[in-house]
Short mmCIF file of C-alpha atoms in Angstrom, two decimals:
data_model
loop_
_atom_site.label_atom_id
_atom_site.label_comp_id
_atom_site.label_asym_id
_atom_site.label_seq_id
_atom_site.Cartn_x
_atom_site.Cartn_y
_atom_site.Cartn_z
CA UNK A 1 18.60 -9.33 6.94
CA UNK A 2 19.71 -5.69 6.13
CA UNK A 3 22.88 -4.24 5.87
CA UNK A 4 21.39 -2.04 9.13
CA UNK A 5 20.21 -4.75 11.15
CA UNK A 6 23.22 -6.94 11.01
CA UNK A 7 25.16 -3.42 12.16
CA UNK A 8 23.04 -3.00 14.77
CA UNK A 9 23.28 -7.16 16.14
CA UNK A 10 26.54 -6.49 16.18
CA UNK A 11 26.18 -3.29 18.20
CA UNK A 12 24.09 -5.35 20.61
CA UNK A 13 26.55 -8.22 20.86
CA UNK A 14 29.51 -5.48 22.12
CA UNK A 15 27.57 -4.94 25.10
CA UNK A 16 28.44 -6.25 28.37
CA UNK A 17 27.48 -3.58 30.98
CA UNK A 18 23.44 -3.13 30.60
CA UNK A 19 23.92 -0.27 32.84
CA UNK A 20 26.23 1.74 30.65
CA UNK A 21 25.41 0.07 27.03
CA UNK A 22 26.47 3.27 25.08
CA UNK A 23 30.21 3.31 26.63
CA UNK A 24 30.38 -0.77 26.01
CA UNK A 25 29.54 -0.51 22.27
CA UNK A 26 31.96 2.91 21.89
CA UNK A 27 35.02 0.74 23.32
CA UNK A 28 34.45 -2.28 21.62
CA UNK A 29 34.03 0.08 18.40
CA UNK A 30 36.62 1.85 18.94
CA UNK A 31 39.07 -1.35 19.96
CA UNK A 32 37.64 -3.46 16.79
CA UNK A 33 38.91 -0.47 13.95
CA UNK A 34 42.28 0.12 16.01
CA UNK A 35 43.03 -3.86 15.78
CA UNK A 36 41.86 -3.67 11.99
CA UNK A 37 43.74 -0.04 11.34
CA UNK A 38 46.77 -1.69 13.02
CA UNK A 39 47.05 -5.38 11.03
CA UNK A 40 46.84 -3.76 8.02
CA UNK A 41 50.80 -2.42 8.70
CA UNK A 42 51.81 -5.88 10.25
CA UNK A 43 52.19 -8.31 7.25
CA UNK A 44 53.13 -11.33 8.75
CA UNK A 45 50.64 -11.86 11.68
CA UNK A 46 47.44 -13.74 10.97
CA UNK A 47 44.35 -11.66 13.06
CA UNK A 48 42.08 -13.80 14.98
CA UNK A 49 38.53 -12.41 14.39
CA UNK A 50 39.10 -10.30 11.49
CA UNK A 51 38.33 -12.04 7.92
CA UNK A 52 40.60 -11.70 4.76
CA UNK A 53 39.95 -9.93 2.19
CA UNK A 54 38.08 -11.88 -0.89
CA UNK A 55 40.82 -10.76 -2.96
CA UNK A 56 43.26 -12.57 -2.27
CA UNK A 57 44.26 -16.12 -3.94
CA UNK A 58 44.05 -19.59 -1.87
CA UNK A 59 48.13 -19.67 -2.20
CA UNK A 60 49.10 -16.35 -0.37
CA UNK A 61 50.26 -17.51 2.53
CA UNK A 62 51.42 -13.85 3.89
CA UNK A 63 49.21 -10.68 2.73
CA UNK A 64 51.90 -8.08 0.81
CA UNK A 65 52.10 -4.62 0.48
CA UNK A 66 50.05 -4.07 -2.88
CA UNK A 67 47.43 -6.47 -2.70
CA UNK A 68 46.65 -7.66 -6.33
CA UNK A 69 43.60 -9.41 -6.55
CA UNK A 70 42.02 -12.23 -8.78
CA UNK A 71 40.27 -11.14 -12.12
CA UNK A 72 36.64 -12.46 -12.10
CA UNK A 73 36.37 -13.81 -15.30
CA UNK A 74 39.31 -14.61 -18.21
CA UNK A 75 41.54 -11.87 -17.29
CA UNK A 76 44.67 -11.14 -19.11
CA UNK A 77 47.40 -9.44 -18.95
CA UNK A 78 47.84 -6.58 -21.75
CA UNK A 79 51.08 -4.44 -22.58
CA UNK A 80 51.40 -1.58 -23.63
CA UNK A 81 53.94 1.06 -24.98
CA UNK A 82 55.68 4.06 -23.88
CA UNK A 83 53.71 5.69 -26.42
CA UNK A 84 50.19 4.65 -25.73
CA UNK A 85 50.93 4.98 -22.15
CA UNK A 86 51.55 9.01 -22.06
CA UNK A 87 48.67 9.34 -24.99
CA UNK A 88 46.37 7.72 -22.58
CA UNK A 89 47.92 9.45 -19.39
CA UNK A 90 47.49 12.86 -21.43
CA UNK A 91 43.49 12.26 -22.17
CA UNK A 92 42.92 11.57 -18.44
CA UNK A 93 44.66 15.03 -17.87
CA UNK A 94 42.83 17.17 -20.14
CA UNK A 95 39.38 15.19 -19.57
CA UNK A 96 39.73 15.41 -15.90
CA UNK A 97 37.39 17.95 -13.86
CA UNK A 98 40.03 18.02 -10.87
CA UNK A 99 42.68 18.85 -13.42
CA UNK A 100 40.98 21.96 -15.13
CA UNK A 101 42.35 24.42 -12.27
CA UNK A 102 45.43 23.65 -12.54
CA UNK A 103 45.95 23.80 -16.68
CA UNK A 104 44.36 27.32 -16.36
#
């Protein structure tokens, strides 16, 4: 099933009034992305309906601020220097499109 279609079941599912269906799927719409909006500022409560993200491991037990996720395969961890850091911060700059107006 497409992307579309399983939108548009859902769509379906939201209404209850056949006589109005346009203002049944615009509330439950509307009240589905203010409950999602919302938990995403409340840390420690557990939302019934919505699913976690993918991202985070089995062990995390409350979601925090900066959600770090899982590497997919054989990450690792690299460190680098003061040095290499402002080298490589200083080639973004100039090699940046959104940074040209601003240097001129």
């Amino acid at each position: 099933m497409y992307a579309f279609e399983r939108f548009i079941l859902y769509l379906k599912s939201c209404v209850r009034n056949r006589n109005r269906p346009e203002g049944c799927i615009a509330e439950s719409y509307i009240a589905k992305k203010a409950v999602e909006f919302c938990t995403e500022y409340l840390f420690e409560v557990d939302p019934i309906g919505i699913s976690s993200s993918r991202n985070l491991t089995t062990d995390d037990t409350k979601a925090s601020k900066i959600i770090e996720g899982r590497p997919l395969a054989g990450g690792k961890v690299v460190q680098i220097g003061s040095l290499s850091w402002e080298q490589a911060h200083l080639y973004v700059l100039h090699n940046t499109q959104d940074v040209l107006p601003y240097i001129k």
